[in-house]
Structure formats: structure tokens, C-alpha cells
Short mmCIF file of C-alpha atoms in Angstrom, two decimals:
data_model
loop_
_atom_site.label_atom_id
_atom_site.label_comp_id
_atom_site.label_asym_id
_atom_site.label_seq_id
_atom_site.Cartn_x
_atom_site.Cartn_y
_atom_site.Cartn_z
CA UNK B 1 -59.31 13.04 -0.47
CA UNK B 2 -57.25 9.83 -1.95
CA UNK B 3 -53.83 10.06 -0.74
CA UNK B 4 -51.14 9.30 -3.22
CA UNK B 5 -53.55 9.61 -6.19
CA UNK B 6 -52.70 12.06 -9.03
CA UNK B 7 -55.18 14.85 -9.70
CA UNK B 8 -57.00 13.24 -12.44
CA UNK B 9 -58.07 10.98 -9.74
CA UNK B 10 -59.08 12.93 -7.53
CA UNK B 11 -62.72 13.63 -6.57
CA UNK B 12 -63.91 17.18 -7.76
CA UNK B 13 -66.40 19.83 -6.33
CA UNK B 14 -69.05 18.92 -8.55
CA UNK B 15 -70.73 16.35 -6.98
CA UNK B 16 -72.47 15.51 -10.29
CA UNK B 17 -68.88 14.60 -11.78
CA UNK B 18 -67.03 12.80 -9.03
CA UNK B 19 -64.40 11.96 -11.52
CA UNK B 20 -62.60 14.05 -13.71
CA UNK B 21 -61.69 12.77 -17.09
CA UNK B 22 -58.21 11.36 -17.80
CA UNK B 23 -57.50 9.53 -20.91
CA UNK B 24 -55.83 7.02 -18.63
CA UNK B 25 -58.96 6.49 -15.97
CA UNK B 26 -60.11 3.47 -15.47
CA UNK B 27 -62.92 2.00 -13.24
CA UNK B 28 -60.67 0.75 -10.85
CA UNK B 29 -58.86 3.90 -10.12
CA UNK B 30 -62.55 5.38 -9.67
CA UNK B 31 -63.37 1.80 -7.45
CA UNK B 32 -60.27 3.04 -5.86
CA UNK B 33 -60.68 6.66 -4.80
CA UNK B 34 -64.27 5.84 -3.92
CA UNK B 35 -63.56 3.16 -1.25
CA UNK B 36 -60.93 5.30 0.41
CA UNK B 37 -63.17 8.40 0.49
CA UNK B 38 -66.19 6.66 2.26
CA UNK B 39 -64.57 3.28 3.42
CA UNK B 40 -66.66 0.92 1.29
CA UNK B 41 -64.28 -1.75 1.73
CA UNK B 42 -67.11 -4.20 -0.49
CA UNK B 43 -65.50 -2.92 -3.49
CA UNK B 44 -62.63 -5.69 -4.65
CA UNK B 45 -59.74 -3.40 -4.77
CA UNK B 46 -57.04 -5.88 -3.19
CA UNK B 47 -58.10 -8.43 -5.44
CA UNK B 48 -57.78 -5.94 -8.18
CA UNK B 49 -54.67 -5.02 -7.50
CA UNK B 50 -53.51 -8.53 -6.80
CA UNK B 51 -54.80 -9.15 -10.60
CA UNK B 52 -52.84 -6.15 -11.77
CA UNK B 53 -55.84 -4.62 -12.95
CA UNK B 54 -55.09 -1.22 -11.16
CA UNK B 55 -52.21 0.32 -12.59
CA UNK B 56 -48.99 0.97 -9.74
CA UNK B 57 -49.08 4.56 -8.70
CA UNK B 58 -45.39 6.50 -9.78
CA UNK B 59 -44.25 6.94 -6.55
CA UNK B 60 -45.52 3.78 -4.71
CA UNK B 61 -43.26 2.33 -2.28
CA UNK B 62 -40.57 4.94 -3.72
CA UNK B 63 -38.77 4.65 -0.21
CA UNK B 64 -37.75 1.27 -1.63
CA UNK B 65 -35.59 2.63 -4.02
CA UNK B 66 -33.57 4.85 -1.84
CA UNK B 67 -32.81 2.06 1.35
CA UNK B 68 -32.05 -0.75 -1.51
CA UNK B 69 -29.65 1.61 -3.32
CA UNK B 70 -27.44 2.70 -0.21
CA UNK B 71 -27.26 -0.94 1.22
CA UNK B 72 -26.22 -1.96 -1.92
CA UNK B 73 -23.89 1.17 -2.57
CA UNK B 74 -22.25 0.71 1.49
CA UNK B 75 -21.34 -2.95 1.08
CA UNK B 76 -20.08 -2.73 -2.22
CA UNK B 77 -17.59 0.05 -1.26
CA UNK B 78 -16.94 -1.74 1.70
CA UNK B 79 -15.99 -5.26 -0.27
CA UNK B 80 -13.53 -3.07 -2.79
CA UNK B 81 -12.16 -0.41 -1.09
CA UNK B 82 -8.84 -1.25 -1.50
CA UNK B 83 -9.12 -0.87 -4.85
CA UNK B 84 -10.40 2.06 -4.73
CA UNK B 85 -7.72 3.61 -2.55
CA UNK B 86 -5.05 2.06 -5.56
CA UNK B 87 -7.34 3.42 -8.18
CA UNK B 88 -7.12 7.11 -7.06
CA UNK B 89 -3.27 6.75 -6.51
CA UNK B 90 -3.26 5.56 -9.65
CA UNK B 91 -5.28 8.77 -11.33
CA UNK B 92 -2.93 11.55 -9.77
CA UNK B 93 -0.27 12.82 -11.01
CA UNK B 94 1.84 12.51 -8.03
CA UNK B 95 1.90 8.52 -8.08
CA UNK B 96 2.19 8.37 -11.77
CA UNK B 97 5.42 10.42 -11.77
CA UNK B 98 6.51 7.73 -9.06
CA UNK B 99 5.70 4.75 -11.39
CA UNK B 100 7.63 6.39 -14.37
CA UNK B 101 10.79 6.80 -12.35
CA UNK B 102 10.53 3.19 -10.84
CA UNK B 103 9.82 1.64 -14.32
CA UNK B 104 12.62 3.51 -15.67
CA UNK B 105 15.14 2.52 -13.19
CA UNK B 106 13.70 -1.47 -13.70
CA UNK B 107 14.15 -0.70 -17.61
CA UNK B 108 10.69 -1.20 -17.95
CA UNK B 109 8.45 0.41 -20.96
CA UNK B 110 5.39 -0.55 -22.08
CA UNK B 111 6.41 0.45 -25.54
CA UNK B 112 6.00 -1.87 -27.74
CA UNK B 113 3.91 -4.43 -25.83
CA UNK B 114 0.83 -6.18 -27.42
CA UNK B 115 -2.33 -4.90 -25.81
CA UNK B 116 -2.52 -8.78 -23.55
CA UNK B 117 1.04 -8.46 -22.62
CA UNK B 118 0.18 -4.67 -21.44
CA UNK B 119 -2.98 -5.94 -19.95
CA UNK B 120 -1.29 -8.85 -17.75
CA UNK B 121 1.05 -6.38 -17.35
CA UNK B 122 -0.90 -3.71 -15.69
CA UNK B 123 -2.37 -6.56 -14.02
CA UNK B 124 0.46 -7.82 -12.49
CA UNK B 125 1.72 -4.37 -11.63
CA UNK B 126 -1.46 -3.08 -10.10
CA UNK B 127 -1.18 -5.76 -7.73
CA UNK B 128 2.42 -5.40 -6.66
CA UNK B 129 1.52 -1.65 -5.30
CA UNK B 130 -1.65 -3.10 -3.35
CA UNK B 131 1.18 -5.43 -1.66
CA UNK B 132 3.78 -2.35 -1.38
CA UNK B 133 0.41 -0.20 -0.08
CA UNK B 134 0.27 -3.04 2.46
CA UNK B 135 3.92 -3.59 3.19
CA UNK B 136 4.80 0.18 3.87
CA UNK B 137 1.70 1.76 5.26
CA UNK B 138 0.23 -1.33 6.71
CA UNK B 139 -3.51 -2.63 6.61
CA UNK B 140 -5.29 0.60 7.72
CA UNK B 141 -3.74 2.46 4.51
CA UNK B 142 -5.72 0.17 2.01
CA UNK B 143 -9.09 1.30 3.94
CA UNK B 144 -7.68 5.28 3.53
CA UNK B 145 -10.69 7.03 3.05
CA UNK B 146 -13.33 4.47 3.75
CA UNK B 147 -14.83 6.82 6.13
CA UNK B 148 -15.95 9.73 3.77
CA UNK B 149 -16.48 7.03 0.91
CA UNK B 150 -19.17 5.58 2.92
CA UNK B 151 -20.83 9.06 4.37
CA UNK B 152 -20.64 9.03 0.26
CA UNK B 153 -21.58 6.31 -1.18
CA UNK B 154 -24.80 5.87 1.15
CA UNK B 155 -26.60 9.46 0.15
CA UNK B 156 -25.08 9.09 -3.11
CA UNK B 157 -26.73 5.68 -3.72
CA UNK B 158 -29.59 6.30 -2.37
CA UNK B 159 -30.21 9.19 -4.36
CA UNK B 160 -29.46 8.09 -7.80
CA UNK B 161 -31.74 4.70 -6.92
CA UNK B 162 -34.48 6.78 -5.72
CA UNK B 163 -34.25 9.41 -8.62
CA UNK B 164 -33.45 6.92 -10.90
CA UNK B 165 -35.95 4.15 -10.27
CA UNK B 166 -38.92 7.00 -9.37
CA UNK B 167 -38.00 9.09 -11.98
CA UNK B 168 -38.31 6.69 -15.05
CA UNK B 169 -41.85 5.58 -13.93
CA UNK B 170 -42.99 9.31 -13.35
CA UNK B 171 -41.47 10.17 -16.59
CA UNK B 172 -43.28 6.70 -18.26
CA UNK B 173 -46.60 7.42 -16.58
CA UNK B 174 -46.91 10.66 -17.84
CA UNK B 175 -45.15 11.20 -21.08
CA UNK B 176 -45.24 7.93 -22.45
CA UNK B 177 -48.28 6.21 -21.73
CA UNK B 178 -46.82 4.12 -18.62
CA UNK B 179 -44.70 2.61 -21.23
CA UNK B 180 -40.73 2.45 -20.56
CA UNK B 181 -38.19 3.01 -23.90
CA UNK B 182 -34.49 3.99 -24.17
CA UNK B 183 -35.54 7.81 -24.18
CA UNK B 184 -37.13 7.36 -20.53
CA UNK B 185 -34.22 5.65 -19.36
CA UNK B 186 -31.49 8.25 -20.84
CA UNK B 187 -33.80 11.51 -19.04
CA UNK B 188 -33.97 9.26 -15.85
CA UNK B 189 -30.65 8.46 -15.67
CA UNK B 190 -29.08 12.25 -16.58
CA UNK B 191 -31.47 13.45 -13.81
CA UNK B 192 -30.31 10.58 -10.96
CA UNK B 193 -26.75 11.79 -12.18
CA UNK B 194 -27.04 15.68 -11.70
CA UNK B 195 -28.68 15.36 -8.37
CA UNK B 196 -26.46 12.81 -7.11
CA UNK B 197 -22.94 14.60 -8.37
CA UNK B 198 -24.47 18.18 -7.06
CA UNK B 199 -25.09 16.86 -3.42
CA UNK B 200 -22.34 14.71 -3.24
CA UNK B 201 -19.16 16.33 -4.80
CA UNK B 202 -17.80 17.34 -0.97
CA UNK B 203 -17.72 14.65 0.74
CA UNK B 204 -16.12 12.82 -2.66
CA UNK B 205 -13.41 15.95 -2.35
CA UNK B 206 -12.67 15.11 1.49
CA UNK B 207 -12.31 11.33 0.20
CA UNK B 208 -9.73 12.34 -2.77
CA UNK B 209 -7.85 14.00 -0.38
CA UNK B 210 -7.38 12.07 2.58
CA UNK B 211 -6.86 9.07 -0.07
CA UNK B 212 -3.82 11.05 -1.57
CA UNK B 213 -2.04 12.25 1.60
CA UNK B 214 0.05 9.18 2.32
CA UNK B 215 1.91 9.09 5.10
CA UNK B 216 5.10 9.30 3.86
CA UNK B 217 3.53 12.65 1.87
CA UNK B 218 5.45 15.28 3.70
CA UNK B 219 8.53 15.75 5.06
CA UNK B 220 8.80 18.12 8.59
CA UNK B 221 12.30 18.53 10.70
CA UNK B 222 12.67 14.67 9.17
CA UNK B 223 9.17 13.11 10.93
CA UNK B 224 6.60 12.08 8.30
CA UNK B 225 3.92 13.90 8.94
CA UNK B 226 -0.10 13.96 7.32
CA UNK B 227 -1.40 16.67 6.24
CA UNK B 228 -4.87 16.20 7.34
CA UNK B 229 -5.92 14.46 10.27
CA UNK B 230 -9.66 13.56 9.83
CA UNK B 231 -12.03 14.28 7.31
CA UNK B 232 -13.38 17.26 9.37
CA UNK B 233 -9.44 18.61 9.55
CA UNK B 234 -9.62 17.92 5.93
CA UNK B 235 -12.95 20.43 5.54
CA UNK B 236 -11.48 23.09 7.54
CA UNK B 237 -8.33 23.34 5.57
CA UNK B 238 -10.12 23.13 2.30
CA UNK B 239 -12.07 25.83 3.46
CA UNK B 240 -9.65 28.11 5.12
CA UNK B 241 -7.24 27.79 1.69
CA UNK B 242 -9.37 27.73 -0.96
CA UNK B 243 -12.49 28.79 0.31
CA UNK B 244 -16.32 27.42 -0.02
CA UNK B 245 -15.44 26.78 -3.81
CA UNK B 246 -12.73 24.83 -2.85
CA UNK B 247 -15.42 21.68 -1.75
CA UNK B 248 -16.89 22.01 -5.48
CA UNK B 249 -13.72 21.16 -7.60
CA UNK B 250 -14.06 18.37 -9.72
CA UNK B 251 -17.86 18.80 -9.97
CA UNK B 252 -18.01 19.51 -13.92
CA UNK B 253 -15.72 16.68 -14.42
CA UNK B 254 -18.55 14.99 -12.39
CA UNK B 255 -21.44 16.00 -14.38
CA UNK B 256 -19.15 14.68 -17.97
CA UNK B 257 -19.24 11.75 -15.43
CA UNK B 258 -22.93 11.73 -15.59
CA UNK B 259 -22.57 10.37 -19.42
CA UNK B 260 -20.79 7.24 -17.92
CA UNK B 261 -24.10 6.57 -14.84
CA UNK B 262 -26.44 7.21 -17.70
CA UNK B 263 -24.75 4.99 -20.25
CA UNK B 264 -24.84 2.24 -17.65
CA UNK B 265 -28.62 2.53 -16.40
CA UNK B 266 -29.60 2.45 -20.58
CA UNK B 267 -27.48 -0.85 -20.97
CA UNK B 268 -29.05 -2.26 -18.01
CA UNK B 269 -32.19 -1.72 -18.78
CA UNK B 270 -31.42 -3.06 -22.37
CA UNK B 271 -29.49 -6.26 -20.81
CA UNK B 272 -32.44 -6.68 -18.52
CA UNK B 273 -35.20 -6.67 -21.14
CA UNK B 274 -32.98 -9.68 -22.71
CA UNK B 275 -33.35 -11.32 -20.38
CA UNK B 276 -37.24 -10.75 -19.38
CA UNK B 277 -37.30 -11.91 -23.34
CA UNK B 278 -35.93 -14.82 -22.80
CA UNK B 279 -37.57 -16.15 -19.88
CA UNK B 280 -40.56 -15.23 -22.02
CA UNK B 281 -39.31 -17.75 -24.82
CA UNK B 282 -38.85 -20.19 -22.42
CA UNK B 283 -42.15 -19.92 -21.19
CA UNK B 284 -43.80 -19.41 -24.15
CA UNK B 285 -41.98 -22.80 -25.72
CA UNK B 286 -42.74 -24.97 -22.20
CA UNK B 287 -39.31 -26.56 -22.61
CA UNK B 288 -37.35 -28.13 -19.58
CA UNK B 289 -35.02 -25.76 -18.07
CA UNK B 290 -31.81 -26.53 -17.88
CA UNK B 291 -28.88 -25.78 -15.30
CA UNK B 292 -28.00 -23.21 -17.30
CA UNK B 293 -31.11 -21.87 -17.50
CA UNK B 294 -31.30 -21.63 -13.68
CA UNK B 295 -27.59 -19.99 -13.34
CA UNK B 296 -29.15 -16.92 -15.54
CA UNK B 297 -32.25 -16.45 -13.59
CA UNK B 298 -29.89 -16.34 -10.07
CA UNK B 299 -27.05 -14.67 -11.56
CA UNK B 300 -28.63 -12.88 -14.98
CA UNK B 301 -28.70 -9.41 -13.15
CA UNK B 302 -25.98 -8.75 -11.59
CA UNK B 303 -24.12 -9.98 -14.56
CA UNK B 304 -26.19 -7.89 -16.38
CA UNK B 305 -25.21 -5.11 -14.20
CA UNK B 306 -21.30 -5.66 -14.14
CA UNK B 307 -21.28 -5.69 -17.94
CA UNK B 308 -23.48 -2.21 -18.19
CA UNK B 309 -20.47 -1.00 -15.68
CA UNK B 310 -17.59 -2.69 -17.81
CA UNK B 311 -18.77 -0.80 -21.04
CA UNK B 312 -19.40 2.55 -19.93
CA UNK B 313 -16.41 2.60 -17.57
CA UNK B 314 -13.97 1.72 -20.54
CA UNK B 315 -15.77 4.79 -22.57
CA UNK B 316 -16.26 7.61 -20.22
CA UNK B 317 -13.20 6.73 -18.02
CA UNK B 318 -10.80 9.67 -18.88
CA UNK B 319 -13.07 11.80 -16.40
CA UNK B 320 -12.31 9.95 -13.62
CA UNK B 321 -8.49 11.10 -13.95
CA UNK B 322 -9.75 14.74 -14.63
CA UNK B 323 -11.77 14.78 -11.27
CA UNK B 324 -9.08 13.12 -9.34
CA UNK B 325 -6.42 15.89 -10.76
CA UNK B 326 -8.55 18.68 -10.50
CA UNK B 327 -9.20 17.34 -6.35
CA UNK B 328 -5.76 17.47 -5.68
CA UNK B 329 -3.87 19.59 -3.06
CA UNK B 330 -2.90 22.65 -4.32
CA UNK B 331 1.14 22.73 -5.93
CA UNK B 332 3.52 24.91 -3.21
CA UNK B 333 2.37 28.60 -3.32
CA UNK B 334 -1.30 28.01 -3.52
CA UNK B 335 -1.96 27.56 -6.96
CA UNK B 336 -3.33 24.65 -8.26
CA UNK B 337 -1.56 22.63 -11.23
CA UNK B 338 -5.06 21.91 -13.23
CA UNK B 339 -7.11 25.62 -13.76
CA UNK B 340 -10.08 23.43 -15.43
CA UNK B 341 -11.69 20.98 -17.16
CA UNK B 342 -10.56 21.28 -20.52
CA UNK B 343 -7.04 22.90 -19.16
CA UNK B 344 -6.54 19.36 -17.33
CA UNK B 345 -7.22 17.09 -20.27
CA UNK B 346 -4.25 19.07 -22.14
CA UNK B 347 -1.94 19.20 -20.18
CA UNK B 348 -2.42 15.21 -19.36
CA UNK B 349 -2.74 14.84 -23.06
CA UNK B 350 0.47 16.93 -23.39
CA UNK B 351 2.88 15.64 -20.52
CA UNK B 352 1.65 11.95 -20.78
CA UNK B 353 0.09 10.88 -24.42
CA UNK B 354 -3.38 8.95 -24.31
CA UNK B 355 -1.70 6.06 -21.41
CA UNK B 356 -2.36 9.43 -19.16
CA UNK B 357 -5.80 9.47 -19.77
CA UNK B 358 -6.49 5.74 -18.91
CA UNK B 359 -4.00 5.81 -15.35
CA UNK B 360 -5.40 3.05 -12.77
CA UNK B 361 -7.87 2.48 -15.42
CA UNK B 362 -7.04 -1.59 -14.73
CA UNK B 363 -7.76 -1.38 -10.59
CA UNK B 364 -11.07 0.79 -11.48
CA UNK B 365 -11.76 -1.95 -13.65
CA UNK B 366 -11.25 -5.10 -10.45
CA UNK B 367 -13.23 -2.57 -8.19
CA UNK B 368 -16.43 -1.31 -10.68
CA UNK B 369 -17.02 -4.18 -12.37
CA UNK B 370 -17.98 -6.41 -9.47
CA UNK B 371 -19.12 -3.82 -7.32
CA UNK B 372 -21.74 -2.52 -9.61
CA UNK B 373 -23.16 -6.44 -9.54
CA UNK B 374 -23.18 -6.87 -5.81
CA UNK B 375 -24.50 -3.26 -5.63
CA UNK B 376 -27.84 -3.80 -8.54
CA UNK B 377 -28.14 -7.28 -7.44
CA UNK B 378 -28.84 -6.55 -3.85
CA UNK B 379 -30.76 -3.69 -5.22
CA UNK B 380 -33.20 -6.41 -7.24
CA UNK B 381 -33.27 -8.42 -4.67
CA UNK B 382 -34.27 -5.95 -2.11
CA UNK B 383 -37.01 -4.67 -4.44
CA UNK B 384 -38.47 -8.11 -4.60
CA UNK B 385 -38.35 -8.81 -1.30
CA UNK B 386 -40.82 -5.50 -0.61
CA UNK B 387 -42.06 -6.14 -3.45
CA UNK B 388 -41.78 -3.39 -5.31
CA UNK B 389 -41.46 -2.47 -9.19
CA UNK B 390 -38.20 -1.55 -10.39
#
């Protein structure tokens, strides 16, 4: 029997019908199936293939997918983890009540400030705490974390590429006639973004943590103490306090998250075929291409990709700061501040107006943006390299 063919494919027990009918079968796919089963290799299937005349099997080369995504996802996270350490400062509660008290003591509001003067002045105030980060924890503080981000960010990758990428051409193959359209890419992306929150939402839980527990975090017979040591010391307290559960907090805040990952993969795809388009046009005219014209075709992706990020980040951000509040350490006597989803947006709503909603929405911002277009562009360009569909 064929390996890696679908059913339809497939040889059947009557010997009189070798093929059974599917509205997609072509003679290739029976030239196909009919060289591997008795190792005619007369038939011309590498040239058809090489003409595109046999149609890409859904999970060909699907490996690809998974490797490109968690190289791209590990360097990424490696280039901006800094800001990813500030970001999650910025999100709880804990650092926000610091700011207010500083910014009241400077007289500073942002009350009345034009949204560019409270833009360059987020700006400029985001990267005064990366210096103070620097200045009173010292260099290792800014890569807090960067241990469980990367057991993270490698699985996690990997398995919203591979459901992602395999998942819109099993869903196109079948339902749609091998065709892609927005519909395909909104199930494939909710799908990459369930599996990828559900497997992942420990080891994001450890990395909340052990990004929040400064050093200077608690107080003990006047040492400053941490109150984890490594991420597995991080685990076992989790586990002993708050039990199994404990590892899963944050996850529907997660899943609302999935709106955001979906968002992005639709606009990428969208950017994407703009850009197929107009190499097309190009093509299609025979004009001279110009520098700009070459600065697209090198850069066109990942640009692509960084403004797919920008947009959905901006619109679905508010469950970042729900996930990081609902990750935090329990308040003294066990009980935690945030009961739930819903109870967390209210009482941010409540305590802190909208601003609360959008806290280290501007370091998010410096980190995602670019990150997302070294992560999809060494994603496209490992693709091509194996040469493999995306």
C-alpha cells in the first residue's frame, strides 16, 4: 500500500477497480500509487511532480512546519527578552502601584497629554525602568525568566506552526477543494491556538512567576530574599499551595488570547496574498524592477508579519494583563486578588480606568512587533530552503 496517500487513493480489494473514485483523482495520483505498489519507476512521476501536475499531499514534509516554527520562536525570544521581562512588570499590579507612587512624587500625570506626547512619553519611560532593571538588579535580571520562556516558546512554536501550517492545507484539501480563503485560515488558526495555549499554559505560569519575584520582592530578618529559586522550585511551590490547578491559571485568558494568534495568521495570509498579487502584476506587465521592488521581495514578509502582529496586539491586548494578573502569587493568606476572568477585568477596570487595561502595552509593542518578523521570516525562509509549501 501507498504510504502517505489518502484513502481515495488507495488501491482496493477488487482487483477489477484498482482505484476508487474520488472527485479529486487524477491520473497522476493513480501513476502514483501504481509505481510505488510494484516499483515501475518508467512511469514519469518526478517529472510530474516537478511540473506540479500531482497535487502536494496535506501532510507532506509537515515536520517542516514544526522545526521552522521553534527556531524561529527560540531566537526571537532570545533577541527581545528584555522586553519581555519589562512587559510583564509592566502588566502586574504590583509594578503599576510602584509607577503611580513614583509619578506622583515627580508630579507627573498623564492627564491631559495628547496621545504623541503620551506615546513619547511611555516611550521614554519604558526605557528608563529597562536602565533602572539594569542598574539595580544587574544584567542577569533583564534575562529573568529566559529559561522557562524558551522550554516555552520552542513547543509552543512549534506547535502552532505545525497545526497551523498542516492544518489549513488539511482543512483546504478536504473542505474546500484544495483552495485556501479567510474561513480556512480563521479554523486553522483557532485550532493552532487551543492546542498551543492547552499544552503550554505551565511552563508560561513558571515564566510569570519567576519574572515577577524580583529580588528585592521580599523582605526576611532584613536580607532580600527570592521566593523561588529555579523554575522546578517554582513548580513545587505552585503545586504544594495551590495545587495541580494552580499550573492552569491564566489559561481562559489564554484561549480569549487565541482571538489575537488567529487575527494575526488571517492578516498574514491577507498581507501575503498582496503581495503574491503584486509580484504577479509585475510579471504579468514585464516592467523593470526597481530597488524598491527588490526591498519588498527580501523584506515583504516579515514586514508583512510585524504588521499582522502590530494590529492584533493593539486589539486583543487587554488579555495579556488579565493572564499576567490572574498568574500572580497569591496576596498574604492564600487567597488570590483576581477570582477570574471576568472578576479581573473589573476590578482593573474599577481601580485603574481603561490606562489599566493597556499597562506595558508600549514594551509589548518594541518586543512583538519585531519579533513576530524575525520569527515568520525565518519561518519562510526555512520553508523554502526544504522546500516546502507554506
Amino acid at each position: 500500500m501507498a504510504q502517505g496517500l489518502p484513502a481515495a487513493f488507495v488501491a482496493g480489494p477488487d482487483d477489477r477497480k484498482p482505484f476508487r473514485h474520488h472527485p479529486h483523482a487524477t491520473a497522476e495520483h493513480a501513476a502514483l500509487v501504481q509505481s510505488r505498489e510494484t516499483g515501475d519507476s518508467s512511469l514519469p512521476i518526478d517529472g510530474l511532480q516537478a511540473e506540479g501536475k500531482v497535487k502536494a499531499l496535506p501532510f507532506a514534509k509537515s515536520w517542516v512546519h514544526m522545526m521552522a516554527g521553534g527556531v524561529g520562536g527560540m531566537t526571537a525570544a532570545t533577541l527581545t527578552a528584555p522586553l519581555d521581562v519589562l512587559k510583564t512588570r509592566l502588566q502586574s499590579d504590583i509594578y503599576q502601584a510602584q509607577l503611580r507612587a513614583a509619578r506622583l512624587a515627580k508630579g507627573q500625570a498623564l492627564a491631559g497629554l495628547n496621545p504623541v506626547r503620551a506615546a513619547l512619553y511611555h516611550l521614554t519611560d519604558t526605557l528608563e525602568i529597562l536602565g533602572t532593571v539594569y542598574r539595580v538588579e544587574g544584567s542577569r535580571a533583564l534575562f529573568k525568566g529566559l529559561g522557562p520562556n524558551l522550554i516555552g516558546i520552542v513547543p509552543a512554536r512549534s506547535i502552532n506552526f505545525f497545526v497551523y501550517g498542516n492544518g489549513k492545507r488539511v482543512i483546504s484539501e478536504f473542505w474546500n477543494h484544495g483552495q485556501e480563503a479567510p474561513w480556512v485560515h480563521l479554523l486553522a488558526g483557532v485550532a493552532a491556538g487551543v492546542a498551543t495555549s492547552t499544552a503550554t499554559n505551565p511552563i508560561w505560569m513558571v515564566k510569570t512567576r519567576l519574572q515577577l519575584d524580583k529580588n528585592v520582592s521580599k523582605r526576611s530578618g532584613g536580607t532580600m530574599q527570592r521566593q523561588y529559586r529555579n523554575s522546578y522550585d517554582c513548580v513545587r511551590q505552585i503545586i504544594r499551595d495551590e495545587g495541580v490547578r494552580g499550573l492552569y491559571k491564566g489559561l481562559s485568558a489564554s484561549y480569549l488570547g487565541v482571538v489575537e494568534s488567529t487575527l494575526q495568521w488571517m492578516l498574514y495570509e491577507q498581507f501575503k496574498a498582496s503581495l503574491a498579487r503584486r509580484e504577479e502584476r509585475i510579471q504579468r506587465i514585464g516592467r523593470e524592477r526597481t530597488w524598491w521592488d527588490h526591498t519588498v521581495e527580501w523584506t515583504g514578509k516579515a514586514g508583512a508579519a510585524g504588521g499582522a502582529k502590530l494590529i492584533a496586539a493593539v486589539l486583543a491586548y487587554p488579555h495579556e494583563v488579565a493572564r499576567t494578573r490572574l498568574r500572580q502569587v497569591p496576596t498574604d493568606g492564600g487567597r488570590p486578588k483576581y477570582t477570574g476572568l471576568m472578576h479581573c477585568f473589573k476590578l482593573v477596570w474599577k481601580e485603574e480606568g481603561f490606562i489599566g487595561l493597556y499597562g506595558g502595552l508600549t514594551p509589548h509593542l518594541m518586543r512583538t512587533v519585531p519579533s513576530a518578523a524575525i520569527m515568520f521570516g525565518m519561518y519562510e525562509g526555512i520553508l523554502r530552503l526544504f522546500n516546502t509549501p507554506a
